[in-house]
PDB file of C-alpha atoms and ligand atoms in Angstrom:
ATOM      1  CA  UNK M 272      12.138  -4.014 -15.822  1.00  0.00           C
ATOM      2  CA  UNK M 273      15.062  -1.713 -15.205  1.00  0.00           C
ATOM      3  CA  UNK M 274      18.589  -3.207 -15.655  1.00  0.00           C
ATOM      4  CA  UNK M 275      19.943  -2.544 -12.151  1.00  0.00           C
ATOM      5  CA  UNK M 276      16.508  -3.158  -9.603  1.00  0.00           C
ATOM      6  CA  UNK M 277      16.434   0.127  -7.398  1.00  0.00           C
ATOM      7  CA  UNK M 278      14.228  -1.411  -4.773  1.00  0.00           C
ATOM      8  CA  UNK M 279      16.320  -3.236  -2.737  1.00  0.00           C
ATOM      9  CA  UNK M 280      19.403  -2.720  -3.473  1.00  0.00           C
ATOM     10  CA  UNK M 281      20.366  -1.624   0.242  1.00  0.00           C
ATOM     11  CA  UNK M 282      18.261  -3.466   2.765  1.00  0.00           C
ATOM     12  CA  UNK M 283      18.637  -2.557   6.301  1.00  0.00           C
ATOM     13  CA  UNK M 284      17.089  -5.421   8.597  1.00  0.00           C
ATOM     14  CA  UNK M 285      15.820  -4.884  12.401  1.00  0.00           C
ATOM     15  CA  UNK M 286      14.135  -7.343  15.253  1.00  0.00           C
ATOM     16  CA  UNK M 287      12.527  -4.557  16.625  1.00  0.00           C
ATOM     17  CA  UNK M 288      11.407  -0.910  15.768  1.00  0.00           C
ATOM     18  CA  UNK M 289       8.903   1.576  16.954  1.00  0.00           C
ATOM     19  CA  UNK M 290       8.287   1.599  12.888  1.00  0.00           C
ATOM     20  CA  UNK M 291      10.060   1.564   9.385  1.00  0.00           C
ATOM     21  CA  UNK M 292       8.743   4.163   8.304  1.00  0.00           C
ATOM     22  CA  UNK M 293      10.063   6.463  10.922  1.00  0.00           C
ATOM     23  CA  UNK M 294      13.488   4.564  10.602  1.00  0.00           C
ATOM     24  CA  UNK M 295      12.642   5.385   6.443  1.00  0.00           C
ATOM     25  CA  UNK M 296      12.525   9.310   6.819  1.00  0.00           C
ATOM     26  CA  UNK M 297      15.468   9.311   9.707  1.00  0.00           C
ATOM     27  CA  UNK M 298      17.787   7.611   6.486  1.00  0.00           C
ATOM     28  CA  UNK M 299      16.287   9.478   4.227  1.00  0.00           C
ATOM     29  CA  UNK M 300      16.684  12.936   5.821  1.00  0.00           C
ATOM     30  CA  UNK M 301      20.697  11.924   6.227  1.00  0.00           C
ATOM     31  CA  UNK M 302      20.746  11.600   2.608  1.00  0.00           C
ATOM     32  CA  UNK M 303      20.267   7.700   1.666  1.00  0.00           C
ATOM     33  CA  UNK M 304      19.690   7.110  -1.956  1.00  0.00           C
ATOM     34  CA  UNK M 305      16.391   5.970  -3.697  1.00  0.00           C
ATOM     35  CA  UNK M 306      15.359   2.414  -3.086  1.00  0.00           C
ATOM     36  CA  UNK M 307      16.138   1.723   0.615  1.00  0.00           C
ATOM     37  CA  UNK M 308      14.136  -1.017   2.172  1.00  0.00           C
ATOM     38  CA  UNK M 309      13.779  -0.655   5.714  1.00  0.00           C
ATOM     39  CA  UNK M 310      12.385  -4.178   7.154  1.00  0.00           C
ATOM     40  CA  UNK M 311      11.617  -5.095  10.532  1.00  0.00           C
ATOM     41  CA  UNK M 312      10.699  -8.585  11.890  1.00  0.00           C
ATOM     42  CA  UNK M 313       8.483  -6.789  14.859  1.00  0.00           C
ATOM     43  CA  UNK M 314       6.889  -3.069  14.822  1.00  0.00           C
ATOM     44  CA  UNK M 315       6.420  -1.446  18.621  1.00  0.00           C
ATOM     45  CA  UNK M 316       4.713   0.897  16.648  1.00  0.00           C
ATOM     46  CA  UNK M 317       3.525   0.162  13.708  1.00  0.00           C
ATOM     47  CA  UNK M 318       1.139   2.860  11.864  1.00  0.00           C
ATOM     48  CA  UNK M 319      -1.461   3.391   9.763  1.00  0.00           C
ATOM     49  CA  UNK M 320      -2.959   6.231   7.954  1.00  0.00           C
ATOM     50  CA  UNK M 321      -3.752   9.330  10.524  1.00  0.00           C
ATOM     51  CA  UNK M 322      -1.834   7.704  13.345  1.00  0.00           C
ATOM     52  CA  UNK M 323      -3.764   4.517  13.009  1.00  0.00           C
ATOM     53  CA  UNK M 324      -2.424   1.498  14.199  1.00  0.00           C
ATOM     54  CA  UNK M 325      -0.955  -1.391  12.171  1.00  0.00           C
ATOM     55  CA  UNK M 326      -0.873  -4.713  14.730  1.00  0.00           C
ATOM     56  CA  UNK M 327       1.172  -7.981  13.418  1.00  0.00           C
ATOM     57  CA  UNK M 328       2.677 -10.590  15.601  1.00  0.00           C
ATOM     58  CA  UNK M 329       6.232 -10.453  15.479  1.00  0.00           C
ATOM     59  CA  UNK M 330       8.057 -12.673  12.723  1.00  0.00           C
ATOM     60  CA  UNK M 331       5.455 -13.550  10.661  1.00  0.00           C
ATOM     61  CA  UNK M 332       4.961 -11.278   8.093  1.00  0.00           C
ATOM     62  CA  UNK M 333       6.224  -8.544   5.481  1.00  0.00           C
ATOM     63  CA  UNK M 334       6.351  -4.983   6.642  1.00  0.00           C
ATOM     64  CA  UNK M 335       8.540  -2.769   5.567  1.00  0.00           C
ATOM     65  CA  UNK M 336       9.548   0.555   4.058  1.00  0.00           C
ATOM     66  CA  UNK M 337      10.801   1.729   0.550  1.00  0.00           C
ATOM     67  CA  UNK M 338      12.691   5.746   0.101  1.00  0.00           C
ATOM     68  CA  UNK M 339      11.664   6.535  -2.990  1.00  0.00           C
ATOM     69  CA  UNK M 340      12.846  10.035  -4.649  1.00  0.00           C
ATOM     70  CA  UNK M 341      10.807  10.165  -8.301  1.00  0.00           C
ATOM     71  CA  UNK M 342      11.253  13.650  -9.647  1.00  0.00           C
ATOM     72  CA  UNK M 343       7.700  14.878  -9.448  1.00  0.00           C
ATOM     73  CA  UNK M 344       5.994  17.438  -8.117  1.00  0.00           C
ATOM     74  CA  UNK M 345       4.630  17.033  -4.803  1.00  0.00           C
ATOM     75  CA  UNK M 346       0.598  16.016  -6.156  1.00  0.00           C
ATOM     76  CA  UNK M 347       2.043  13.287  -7.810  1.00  0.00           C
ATOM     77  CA  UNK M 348       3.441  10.974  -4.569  1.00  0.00           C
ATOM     78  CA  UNK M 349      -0.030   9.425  -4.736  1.00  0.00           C
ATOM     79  CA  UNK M 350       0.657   7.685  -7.430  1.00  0.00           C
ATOM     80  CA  UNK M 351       2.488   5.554  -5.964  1.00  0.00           C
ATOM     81  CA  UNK M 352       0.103   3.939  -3.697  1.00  0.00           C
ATOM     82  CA  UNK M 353      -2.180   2.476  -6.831  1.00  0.00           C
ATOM     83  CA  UNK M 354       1.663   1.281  -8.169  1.00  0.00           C
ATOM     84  CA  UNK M 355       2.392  -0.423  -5.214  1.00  0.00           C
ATOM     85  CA  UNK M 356      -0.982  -2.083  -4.668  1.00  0.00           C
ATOM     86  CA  UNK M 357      -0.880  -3.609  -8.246  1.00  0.00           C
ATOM     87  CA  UNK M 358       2.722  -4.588  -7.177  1.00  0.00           C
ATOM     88  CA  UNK M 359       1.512  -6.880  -4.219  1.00  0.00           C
ATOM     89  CA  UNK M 360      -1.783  -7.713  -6.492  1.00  0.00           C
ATOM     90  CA  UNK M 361       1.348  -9.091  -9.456  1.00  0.00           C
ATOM     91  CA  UNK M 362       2.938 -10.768  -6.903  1.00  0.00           C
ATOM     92  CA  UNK M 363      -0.057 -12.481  -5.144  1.00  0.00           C
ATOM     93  CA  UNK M 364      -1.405 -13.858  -8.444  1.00  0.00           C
ATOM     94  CA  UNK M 365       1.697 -14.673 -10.025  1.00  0.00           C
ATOM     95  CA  UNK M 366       3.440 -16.590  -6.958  1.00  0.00           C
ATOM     96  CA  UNK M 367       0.028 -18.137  -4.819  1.00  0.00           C
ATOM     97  CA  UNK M 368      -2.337 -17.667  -7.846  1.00  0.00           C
ATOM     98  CA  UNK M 369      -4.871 -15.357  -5.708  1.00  0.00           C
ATOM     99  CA  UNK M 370      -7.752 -13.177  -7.670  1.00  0.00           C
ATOM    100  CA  UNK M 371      -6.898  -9.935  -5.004  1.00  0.00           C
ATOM    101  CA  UNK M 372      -8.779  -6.772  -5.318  1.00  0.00           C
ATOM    102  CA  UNK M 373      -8.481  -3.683  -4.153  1.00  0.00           C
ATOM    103  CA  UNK M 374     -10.105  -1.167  -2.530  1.00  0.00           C
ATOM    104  CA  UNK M 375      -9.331   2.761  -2.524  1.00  0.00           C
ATOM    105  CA  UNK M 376      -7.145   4.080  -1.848  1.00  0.00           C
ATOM    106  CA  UNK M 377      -4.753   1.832  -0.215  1.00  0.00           C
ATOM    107  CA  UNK M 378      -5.941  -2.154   0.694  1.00  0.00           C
ATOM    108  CA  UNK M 379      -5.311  -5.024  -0.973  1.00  0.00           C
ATOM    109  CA  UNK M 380      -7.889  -7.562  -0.318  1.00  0.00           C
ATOM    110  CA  UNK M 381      -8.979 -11.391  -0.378  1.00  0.00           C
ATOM    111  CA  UNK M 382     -12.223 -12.766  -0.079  1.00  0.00           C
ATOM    112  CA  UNK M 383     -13.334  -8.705   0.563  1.00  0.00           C
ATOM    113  CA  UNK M 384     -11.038  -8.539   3.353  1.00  0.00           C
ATOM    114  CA  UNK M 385      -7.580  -6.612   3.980  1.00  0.00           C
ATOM    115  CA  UNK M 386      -3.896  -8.932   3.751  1.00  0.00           C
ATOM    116  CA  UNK M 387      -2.244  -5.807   3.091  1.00  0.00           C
ATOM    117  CA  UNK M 388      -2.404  -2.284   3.691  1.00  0.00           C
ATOM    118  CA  UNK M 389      -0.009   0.541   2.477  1.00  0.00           C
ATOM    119  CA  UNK M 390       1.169   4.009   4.004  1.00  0.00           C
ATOM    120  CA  UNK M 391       2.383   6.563   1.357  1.00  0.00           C
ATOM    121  CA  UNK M 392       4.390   9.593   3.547  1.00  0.00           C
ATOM    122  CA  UNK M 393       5.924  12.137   1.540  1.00  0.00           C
ATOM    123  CA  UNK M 394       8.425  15.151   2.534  1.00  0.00           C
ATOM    124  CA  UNK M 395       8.017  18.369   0.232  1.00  0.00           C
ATOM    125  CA  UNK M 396      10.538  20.922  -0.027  1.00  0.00           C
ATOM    126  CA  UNK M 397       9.460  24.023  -1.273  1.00  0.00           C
ATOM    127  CA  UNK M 398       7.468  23.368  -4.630  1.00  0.00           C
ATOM    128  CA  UNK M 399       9.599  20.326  -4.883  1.00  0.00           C
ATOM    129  CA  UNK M 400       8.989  16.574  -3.499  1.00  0.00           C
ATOM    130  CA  UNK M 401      11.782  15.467  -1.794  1.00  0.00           C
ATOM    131  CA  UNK M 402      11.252  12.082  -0.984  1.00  0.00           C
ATOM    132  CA  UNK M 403       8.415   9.734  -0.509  1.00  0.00           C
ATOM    133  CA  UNK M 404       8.374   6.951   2.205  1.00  0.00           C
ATOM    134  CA  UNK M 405       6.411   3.754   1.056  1.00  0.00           C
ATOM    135  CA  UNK M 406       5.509   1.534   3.865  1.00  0.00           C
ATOM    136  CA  UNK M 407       3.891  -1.925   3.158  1.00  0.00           C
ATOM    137  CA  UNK M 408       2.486  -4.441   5.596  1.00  0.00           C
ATOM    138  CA  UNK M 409       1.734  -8.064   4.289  1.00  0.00           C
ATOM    139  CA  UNK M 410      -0.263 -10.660   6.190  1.00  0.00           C
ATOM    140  CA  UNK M 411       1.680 -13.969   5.873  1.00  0.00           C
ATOM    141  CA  UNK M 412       2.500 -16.218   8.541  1.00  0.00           C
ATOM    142  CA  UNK M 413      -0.535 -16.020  11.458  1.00  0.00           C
ATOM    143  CA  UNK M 414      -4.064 -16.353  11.847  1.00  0.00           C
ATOM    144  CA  UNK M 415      -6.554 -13.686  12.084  1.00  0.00           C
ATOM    145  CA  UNK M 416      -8.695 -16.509  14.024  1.00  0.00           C
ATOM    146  CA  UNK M 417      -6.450 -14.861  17.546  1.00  0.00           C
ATOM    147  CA  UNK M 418      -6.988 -11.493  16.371  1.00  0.00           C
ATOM    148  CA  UNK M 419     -11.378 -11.289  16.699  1.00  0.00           C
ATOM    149  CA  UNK M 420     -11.760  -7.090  16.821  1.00  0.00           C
ATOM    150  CA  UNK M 421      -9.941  -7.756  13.417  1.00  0.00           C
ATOM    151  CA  UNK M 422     -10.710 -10.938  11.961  1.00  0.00           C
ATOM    152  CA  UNK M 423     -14.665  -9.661   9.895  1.00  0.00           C
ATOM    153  CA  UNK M 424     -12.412  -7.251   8.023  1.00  0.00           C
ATOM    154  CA  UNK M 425      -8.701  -8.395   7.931  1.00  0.00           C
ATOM    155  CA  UNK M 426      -6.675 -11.729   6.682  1.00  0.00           C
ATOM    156  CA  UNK M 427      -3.667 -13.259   5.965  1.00  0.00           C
ATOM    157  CA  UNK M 428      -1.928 -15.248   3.514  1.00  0.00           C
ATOM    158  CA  UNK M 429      -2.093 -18.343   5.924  1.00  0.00           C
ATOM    159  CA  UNK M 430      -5.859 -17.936   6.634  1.00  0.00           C
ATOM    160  CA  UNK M 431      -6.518 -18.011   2.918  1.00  0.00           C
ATOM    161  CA  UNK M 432      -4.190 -20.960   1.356  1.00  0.00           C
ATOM    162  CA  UNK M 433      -4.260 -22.955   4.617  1.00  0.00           C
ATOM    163  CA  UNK M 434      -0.125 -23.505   5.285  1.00  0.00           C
ATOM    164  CA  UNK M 435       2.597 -21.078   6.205  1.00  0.00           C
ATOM    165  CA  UNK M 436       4.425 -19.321   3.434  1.00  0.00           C
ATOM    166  CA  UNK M 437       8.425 -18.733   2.679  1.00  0.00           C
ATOM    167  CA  UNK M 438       8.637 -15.097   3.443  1.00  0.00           C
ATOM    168  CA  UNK M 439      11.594 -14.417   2.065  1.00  0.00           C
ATOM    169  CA  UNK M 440      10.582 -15.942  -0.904  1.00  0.00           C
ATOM    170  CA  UNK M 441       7.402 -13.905  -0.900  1.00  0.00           C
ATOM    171  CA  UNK M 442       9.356 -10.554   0.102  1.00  0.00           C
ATOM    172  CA  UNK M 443      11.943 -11.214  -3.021  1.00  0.00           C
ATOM    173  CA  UNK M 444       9.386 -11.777  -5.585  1.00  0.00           C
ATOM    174  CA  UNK M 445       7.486  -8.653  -4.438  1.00  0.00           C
ATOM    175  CA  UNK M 446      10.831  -6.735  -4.457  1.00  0.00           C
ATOM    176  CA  UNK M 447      10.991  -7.778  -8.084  1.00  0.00           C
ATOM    177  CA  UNK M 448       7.302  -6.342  -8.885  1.00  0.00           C
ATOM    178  CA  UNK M 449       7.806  -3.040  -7.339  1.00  0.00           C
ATOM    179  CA  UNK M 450      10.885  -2.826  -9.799  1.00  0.00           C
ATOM    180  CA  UNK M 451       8.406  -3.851 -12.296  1.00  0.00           C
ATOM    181  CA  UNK M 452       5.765  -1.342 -11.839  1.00  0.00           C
ATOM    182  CA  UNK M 453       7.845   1.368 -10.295  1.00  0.00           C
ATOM    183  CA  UNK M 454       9.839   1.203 -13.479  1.00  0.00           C
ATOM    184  CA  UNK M 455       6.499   1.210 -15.987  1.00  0.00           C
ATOM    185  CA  UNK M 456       5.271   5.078 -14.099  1.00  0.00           C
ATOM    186  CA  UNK M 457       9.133   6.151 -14.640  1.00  0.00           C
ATOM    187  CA  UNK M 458       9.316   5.583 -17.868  1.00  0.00           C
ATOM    188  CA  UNK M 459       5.647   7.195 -18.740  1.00  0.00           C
ATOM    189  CA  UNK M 460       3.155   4.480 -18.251  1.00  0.00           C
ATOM    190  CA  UNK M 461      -0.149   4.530 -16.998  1.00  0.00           C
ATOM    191  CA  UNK M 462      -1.084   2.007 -14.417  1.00  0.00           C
ATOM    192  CA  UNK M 463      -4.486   3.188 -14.214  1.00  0.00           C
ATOM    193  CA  UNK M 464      -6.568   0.734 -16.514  1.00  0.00           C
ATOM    194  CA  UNK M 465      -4.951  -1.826 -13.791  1.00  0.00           C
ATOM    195  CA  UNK M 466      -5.895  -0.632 -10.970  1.00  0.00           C
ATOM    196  CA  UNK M 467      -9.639  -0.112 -12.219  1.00  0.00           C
ATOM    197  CA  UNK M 468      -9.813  -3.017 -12.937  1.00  0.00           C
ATOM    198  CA  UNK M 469      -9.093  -4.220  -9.728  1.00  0.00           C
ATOM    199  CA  UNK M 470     -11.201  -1.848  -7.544  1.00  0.00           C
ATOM    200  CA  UNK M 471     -14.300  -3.498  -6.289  1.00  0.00           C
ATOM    201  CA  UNK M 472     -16.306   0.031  -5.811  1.00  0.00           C
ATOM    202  CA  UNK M 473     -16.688   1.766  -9.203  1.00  0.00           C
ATOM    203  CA  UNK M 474     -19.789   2.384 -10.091  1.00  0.00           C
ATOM    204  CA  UNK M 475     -21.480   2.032  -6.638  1.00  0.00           C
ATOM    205  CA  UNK M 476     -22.696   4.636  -4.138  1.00  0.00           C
ATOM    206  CA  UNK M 477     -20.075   5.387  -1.721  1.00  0.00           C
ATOM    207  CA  UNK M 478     -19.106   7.518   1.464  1.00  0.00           C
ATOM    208  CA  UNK M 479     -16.171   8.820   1.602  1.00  0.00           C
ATOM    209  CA  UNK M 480     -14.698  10.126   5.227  1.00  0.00           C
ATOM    210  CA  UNK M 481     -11.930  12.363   4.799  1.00  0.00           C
ATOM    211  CA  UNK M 482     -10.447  13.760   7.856  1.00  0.00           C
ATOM    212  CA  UNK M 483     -13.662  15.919   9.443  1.00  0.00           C
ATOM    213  CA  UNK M 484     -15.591  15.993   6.055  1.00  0.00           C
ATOM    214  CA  UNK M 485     -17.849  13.169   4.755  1.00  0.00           C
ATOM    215  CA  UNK M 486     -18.782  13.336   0.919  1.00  0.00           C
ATOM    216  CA  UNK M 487     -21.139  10.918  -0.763  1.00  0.00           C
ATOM    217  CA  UNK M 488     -22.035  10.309  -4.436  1.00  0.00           C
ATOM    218  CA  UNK M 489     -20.960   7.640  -6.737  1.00  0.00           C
ATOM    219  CA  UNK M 490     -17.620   6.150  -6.890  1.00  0.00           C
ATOM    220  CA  UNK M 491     -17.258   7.323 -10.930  1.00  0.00           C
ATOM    221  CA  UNK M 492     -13.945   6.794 -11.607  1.00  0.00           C
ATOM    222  CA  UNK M 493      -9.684   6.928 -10.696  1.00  0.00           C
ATOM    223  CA  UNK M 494      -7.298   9.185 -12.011  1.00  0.00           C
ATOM    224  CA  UNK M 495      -3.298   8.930 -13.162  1.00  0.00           C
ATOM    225  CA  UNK M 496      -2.543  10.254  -9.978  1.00  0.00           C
ATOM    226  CA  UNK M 497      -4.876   7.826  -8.359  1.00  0.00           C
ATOM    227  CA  UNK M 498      -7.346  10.285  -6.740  1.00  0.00           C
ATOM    228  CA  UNK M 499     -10.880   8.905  -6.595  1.00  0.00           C
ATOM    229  CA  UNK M 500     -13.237  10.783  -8.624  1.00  0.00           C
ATOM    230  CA  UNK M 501     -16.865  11.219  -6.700  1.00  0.00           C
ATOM    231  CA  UNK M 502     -20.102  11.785  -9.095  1.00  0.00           C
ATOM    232  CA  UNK M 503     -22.417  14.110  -6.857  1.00  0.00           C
ATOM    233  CA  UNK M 504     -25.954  15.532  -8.670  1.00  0.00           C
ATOM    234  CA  UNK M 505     -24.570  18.192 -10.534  1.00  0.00           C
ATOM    235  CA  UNK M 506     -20.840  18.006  -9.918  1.00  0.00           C
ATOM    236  CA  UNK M 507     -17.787  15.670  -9.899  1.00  0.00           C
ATOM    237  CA  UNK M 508     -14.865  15.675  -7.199  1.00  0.00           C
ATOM    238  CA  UNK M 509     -11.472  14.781  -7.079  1.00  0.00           C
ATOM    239  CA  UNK M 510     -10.424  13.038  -3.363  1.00  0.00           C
ATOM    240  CA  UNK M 511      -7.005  12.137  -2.704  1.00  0.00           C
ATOM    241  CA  UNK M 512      -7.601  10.476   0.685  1.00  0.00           C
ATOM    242  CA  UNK M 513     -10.355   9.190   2.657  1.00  0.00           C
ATOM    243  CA  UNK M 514     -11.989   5.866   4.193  1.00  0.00           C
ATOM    244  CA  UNK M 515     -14.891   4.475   1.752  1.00  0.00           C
ATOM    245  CA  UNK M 516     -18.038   2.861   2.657  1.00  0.00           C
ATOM    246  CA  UNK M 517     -20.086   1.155   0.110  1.00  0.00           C
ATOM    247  CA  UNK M 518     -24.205   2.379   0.757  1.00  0.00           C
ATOM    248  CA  UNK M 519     -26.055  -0.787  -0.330  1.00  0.00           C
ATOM    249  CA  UNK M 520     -29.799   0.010  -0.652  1.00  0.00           C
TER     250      UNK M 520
HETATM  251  C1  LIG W 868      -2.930   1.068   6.420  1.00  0.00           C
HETATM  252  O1  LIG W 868      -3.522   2.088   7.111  1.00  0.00           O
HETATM  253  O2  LIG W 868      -3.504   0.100   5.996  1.00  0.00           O
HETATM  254  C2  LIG W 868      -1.430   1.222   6.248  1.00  0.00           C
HETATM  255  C3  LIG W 868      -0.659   0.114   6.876  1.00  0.00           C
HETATM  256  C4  LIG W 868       0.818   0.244   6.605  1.00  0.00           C
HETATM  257  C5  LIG W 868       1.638  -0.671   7.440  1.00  0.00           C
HETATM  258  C6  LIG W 868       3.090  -0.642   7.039  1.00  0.00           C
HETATM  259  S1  LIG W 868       4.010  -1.908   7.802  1.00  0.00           S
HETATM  260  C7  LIG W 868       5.486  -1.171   7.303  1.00  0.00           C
HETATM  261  C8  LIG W 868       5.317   0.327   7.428  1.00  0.00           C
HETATM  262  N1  LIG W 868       5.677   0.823   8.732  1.00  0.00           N
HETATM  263  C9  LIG W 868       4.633   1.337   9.388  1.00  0.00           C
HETATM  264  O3  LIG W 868       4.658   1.835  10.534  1.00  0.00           O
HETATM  265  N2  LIG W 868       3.520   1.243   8.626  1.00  0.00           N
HETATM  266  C10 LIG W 868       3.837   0.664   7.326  1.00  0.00           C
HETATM  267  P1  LIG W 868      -5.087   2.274   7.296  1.00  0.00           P
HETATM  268  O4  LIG W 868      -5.790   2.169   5.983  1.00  0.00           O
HETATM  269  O5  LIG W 868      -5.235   3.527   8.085  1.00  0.00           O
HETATM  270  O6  LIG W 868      -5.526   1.012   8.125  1.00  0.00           O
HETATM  271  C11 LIG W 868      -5.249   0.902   9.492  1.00  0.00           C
HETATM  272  C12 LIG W 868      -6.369   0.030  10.085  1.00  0.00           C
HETATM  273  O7  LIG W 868      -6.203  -1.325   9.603  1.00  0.00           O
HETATM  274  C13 LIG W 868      -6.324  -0.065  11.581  1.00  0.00           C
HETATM  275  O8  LIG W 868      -7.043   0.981  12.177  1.00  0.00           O
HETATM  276  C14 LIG W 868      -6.985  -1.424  11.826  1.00  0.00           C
HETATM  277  O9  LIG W 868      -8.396  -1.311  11.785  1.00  0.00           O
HETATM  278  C15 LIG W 868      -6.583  -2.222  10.620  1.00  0.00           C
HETATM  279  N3  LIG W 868      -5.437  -3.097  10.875  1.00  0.00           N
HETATM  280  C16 LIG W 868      -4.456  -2.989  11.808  1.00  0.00           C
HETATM  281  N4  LIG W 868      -3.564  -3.978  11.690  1.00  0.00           N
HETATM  282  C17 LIG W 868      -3.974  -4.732  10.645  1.00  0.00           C
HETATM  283  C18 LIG W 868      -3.481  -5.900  10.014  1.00  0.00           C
HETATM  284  N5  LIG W 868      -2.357  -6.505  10.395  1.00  0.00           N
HETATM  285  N6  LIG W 868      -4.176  -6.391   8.969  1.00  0.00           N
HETATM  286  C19 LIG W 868      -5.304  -5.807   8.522  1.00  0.00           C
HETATM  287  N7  LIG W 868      -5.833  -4.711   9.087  1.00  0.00           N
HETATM  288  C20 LIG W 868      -5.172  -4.176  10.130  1.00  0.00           C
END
């Protein structure tokens, strides 16, 4: 654990944005420094991955966004989804003693369905990354039973333990693991024998949808940088994004 905690130490808290992340890169391109949290208690327009939306009912959950500047080169931002997902999976076992997994690149699950989804943006300046916008949205304090086109494949923390949550609470001791785990890839170590262990698809047959193209083969493996690794008949390949579908028989 790092001496001073980085994440966190300047918290900027709204009622109402179109969505932290976009507040994230606005303080970020005027120069903030590393571990900003952005937190809102209601998101107009909250987003996924490729303009996706994320929906929460205002007041009743974590989302929020983290500025992050780790002096990598631009392949490596991915990394820091995996770090963040075993960050929510720390605090979720430590604090409500939950068995989460997780599924590539970028849920955290319970019971096989999604409490918490994360949105990795990064800005790259020349050969250089320049910052990297982390963007995390916790199910806490509603029930999926009001939200049907979402309730077979999405939860919250209420649904599964049966009472509300302190969110504050919740939002402090996940502050403290993403100092925790942010610190651990800083200083050199791998995460990646965590997050394995975590992911419910390895070793199954999988299709992966990235963007236009749809590759299948078996989910083999994940790398430091947290790229899935895809076992085709004669080949493996590296994906850094994409939605996965496990093929049963
Ligand atoms: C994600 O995208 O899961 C990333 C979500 C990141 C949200 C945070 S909240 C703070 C920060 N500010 C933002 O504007 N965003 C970040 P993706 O894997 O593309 O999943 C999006 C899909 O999840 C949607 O298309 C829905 O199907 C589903 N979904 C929407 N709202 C959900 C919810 N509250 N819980 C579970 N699933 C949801």
């Amino acid at each position: 654990m790092p001496a001073i905690p980085i994440i966190g130490r300047k918290i900027l808290r709204f009622e109402r944005v179109e969505s932290t992340n976009t507040l994230a890169h606005e303080q970020a391109d005027l120069g903030e420094a590393e571990g900003l949290v952005i937190t809102a208690e209601e998101q107009i327009a909250g987003r996924g991955r490729l303009g996706r939306k994320w929906l929460v009912p205002r007041g009743t959950s974590l989302q929020f966004s983290i500025l992050l500047r780790p002096p990598w080169t631009p392949q490596h931002a991915t990394r820091l989804t995996p770090m963040a997902a075993l960050a929510v999976v720390s605090m979720l076992e430590q604090e409500l003693q939950l068995a989460p997994t997780l599924k590539w690149p970028n849920d955290v699950l319970l019971g096989g369905k999604k409490v918490c989804g994360i949105l990795t943006e990064s800005s790259v300046m020349g050969d250089s990354l320049a910052y990297v916008i982390l963007g995390i949205g916790l199910n806490v304090n509603y029930t999926m039973r009001d939200y049907p086109e979402l309730a077979e494949r999405a939860t919250t923390l209420q649904d599964v333990v049966g009472h509300e949550l302190d969110c504050p609470h919740l939002e402090r001791a996940l502050f403290d693991q993403l100092n925790r785990h942010y610190f651990r890839l800083m200083t050199g170590e791998s995460l990646v024998d965590e997050f394995r262990a975590r992911l419910s698809m390895l070793g199954e047959p999988v299709r992966v949808a990235n963007q236009a193209t749809i590759f299948e083969g078996i989910a083999e493996d994940v790398d430091e940088d947290g790229a899935l690794v895809l076992r085709q008949d004669h080949s493996r390949i590296k994906l850094y994004a994409g939605d996965v579908t496990i093929l049963k028989p």
